[in-house]
Short mmCIF file of C-alpha atoms in Angstrom, two decimals:
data_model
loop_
_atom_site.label_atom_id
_atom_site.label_comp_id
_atom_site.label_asym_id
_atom_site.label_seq_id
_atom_site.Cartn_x
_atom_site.Cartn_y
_atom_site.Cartn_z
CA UNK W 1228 65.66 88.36 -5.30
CA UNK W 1229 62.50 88.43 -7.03
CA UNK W 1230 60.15 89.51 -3.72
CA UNK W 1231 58.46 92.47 -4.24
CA UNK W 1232 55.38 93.88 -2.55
CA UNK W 1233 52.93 92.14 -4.71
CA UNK W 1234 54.42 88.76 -2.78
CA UNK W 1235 51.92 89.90 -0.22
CA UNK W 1236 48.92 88.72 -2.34
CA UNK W 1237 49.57 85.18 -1.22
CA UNK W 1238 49.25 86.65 2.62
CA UNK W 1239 46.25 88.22 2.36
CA UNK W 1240 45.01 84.88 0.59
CA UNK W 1241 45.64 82.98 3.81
CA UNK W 1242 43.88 85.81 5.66
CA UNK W 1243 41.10 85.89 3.43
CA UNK W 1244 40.62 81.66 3.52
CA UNK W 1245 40.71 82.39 7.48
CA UNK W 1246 37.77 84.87 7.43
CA UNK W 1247 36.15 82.68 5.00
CA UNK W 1248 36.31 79.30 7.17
CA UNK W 1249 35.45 81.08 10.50
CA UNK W 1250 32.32 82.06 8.69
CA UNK W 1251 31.85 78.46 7.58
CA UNK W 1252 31.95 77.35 10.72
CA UNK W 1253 35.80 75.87 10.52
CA UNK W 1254 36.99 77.15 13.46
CA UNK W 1255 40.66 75.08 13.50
CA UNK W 1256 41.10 75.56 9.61
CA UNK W 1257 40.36 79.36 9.91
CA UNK W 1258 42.74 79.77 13.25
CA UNK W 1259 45.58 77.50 11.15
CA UNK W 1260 45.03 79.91 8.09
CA UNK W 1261 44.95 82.91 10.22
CA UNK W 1262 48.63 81.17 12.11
CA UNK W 1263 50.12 80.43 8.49
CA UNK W 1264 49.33 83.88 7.28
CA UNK W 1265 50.98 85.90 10.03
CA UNK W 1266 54.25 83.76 10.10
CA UNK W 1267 54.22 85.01 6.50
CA UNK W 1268 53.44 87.89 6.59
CA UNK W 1269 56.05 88.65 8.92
CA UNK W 1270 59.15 86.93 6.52
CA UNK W 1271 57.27 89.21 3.45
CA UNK W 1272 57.12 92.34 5.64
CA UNK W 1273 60.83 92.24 7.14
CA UNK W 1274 62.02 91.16 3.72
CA UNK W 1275 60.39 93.76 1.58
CA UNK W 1276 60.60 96.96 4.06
CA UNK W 1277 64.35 96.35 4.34
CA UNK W 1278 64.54 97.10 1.01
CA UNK W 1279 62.63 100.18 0.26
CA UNK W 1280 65.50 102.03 1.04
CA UNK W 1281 67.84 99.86 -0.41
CA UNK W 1282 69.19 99.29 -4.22
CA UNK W 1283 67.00 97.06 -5.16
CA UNK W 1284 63.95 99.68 -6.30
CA UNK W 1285 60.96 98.82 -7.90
CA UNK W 1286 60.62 100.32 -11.12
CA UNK W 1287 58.79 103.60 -10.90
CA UNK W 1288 55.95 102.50 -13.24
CA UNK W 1289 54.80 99.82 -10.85
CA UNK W 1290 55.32 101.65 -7.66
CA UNK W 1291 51.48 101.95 -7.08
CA UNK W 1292 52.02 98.14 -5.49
CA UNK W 1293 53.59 99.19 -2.18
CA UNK W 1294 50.03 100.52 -1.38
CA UNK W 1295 49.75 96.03 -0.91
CA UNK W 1296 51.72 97.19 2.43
CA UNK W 1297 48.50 98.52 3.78
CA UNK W 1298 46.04 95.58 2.43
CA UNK W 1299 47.55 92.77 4.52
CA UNK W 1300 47.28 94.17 7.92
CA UNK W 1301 43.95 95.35 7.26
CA UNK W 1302 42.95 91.66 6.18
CA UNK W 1303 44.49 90.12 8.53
CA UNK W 1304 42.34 92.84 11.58
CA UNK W 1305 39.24 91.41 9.92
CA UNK W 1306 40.47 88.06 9.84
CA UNK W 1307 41.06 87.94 13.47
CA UNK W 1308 37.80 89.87 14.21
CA UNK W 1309 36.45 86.92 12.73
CA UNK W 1310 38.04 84.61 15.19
CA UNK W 1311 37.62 86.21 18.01
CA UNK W 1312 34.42 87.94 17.56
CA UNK W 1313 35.61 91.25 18.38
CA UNK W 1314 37.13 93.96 17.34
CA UNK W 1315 39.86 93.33 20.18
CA UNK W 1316 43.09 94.97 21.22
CA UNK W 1317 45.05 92.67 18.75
CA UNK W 1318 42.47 93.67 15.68
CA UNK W 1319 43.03 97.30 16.58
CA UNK W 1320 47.15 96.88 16.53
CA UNK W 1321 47.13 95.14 12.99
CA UNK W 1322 44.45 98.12 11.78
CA UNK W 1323 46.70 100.80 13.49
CA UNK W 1324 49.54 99.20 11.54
CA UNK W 1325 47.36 99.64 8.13
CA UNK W 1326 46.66 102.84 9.04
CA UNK W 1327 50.52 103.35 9.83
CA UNK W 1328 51.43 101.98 6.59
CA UNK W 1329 49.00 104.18 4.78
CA UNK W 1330 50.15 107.56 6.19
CA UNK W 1331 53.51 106.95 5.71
CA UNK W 1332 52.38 105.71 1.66
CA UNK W 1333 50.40 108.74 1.19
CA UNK W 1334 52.60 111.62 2.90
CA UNK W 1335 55.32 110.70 0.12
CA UNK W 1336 53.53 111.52 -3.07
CA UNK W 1337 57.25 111.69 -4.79
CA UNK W 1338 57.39 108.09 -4.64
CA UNK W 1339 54.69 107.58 -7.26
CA UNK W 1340 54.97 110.77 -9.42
CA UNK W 1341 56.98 109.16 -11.71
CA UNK W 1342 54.42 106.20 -11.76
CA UNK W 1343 51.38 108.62 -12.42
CA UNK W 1344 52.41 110.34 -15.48
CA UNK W 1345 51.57 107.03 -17.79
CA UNK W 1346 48.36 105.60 -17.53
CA UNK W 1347 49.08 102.04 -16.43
CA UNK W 1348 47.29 98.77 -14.88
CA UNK W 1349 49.53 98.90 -11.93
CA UNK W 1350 46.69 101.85 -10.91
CA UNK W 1351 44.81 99.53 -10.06
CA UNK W 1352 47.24 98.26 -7.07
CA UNK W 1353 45.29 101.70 -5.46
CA UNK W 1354 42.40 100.64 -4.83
CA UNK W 1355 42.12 97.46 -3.31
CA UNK W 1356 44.79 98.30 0.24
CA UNK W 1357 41.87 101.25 0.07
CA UNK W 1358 39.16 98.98 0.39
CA UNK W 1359 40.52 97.15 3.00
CA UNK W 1360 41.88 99.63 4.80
CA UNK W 1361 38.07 101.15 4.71
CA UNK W 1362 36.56 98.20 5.69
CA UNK W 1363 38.83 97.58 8.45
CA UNK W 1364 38.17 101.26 9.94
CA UNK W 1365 34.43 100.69 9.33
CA UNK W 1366 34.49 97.47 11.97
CA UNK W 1367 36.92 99.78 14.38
CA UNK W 1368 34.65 102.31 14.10
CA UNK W 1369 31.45 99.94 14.80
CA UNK W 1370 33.47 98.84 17.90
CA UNK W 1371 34.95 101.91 19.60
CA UNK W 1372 31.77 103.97 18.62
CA UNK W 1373 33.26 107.97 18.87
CA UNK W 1374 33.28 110.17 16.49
CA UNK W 1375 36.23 110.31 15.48
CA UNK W 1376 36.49 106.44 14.45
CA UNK W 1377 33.20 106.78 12.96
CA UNK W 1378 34.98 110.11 11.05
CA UNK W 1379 38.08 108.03 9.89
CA UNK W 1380 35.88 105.34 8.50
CA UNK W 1381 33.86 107.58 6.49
CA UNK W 1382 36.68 109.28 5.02
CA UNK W 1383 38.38 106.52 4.24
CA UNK W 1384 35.49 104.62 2.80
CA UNK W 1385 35.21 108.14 0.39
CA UNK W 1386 38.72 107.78 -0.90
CA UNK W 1387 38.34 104.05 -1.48
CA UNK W 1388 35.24 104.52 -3.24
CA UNK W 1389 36.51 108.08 -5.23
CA UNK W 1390 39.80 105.94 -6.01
CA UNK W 1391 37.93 103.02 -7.55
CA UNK W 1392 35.57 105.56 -9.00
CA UNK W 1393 38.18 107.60 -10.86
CA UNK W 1394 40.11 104.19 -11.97
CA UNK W 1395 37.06 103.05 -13.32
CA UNK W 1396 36.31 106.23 -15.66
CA UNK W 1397 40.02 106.54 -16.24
CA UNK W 1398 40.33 102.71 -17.33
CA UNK W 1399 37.75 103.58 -19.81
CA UNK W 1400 38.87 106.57 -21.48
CA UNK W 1401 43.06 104.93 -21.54
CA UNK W 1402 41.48 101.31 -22.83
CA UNK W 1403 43.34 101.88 -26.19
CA UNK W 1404 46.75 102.19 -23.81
CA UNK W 1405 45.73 98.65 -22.36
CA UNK W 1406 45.28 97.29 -25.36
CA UNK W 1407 48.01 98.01 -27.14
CA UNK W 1408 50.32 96.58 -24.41
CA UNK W 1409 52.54 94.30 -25.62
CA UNK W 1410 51.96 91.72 -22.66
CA UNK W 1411 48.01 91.88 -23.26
CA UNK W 1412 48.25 91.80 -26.74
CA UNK W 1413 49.91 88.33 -26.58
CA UNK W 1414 47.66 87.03 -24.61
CA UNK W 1415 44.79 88.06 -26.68
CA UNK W 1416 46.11 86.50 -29.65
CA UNK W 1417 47.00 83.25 -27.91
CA UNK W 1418 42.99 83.23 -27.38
#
């Protein structure tokens, strides 16, 4: 009931404490983190993309968090790339995924037009799928070496950076909208 795509933050964690141990030199840990991640990612990912069509909708405002679709199989590319040392065949399915995820995110711009006409935090849900998704592309690119991977990562490493960029300056000028929400607000006066 309460699964939404931001339930996917806890995935990428795993996939993130896998990269992190493999480049500790905790080969087990980072292949049981890397295991733990995937067998949840797959419950999140059937659960959630069942219901995007469904009656259970997000509300429009926070709609910018089904870009988290496209962080987790990006993650979890470098993750393995990590393991295995490659860039392999099963690094370039989860990034083909991402990239999947992404197009099919960013050809429905009706989705989130409700969701852009109020500045809000949930923006900010933009930016990081980018930057994985870039950085994902950016190791395909290093191992397929044509120019058209090397293409794809540079545009998408533009749009992550423009994105982050433009949320930055745009943070700044709406600052009096974030802090005159409600939720903030309490927790600045608890402080």
């Amino acid at each position: 009931m309460v699964a939404n795509p931001t339930s996917q933050l806890s995935v990428i964690g795993n996939f993130v404490g896998a990269h992190a141990a493999i480049k500790m030199g905790w080969r087990e840990t980072g292949a049981c983190l890397f295991t733990l991640g995937l067998a949840h990612y797959m419950v999140v990912f059937i659960t959630l993309y069942q219901r995007l069509s469904g009656c259970n909708h997000i509300p429009s405002r926070l709609r910018p968090v089904f870009f988290q679709f496209v962080a987790t199989p990006s993650m979890a590319a470098l993750a393995w790339k990590s393991i295995n040392g490659s860039f392999d065949i099963q690094c370039k399915m989860l990034f083909f995924l991402s990239l999947f995820l992404f197009t099919s995110l960013a050809s429905r711009p009706m989705l989130f037009k409700k969701s852009l006409k109020e500045f809000s935090v949930a923006w900010w849900a933009f930016s990081f799928p980018l930057t994985f998704l870039a950085l994902a592309s950016t190791a395909y690119a290093q191992q397929v070496k044509s120019v058209t991977a090397i293409a794809l990562a540079a545009v998408l490493s533009a749009i992550s950076v423009l994105v982050f960029l433009f949320l930055l300056v745009f943070s700044t000028i709406k600052i009096d909208v974030l802090l005159n929400n409600p939720i903030l607000k309490f927790s600045s006066d608890s402080v």
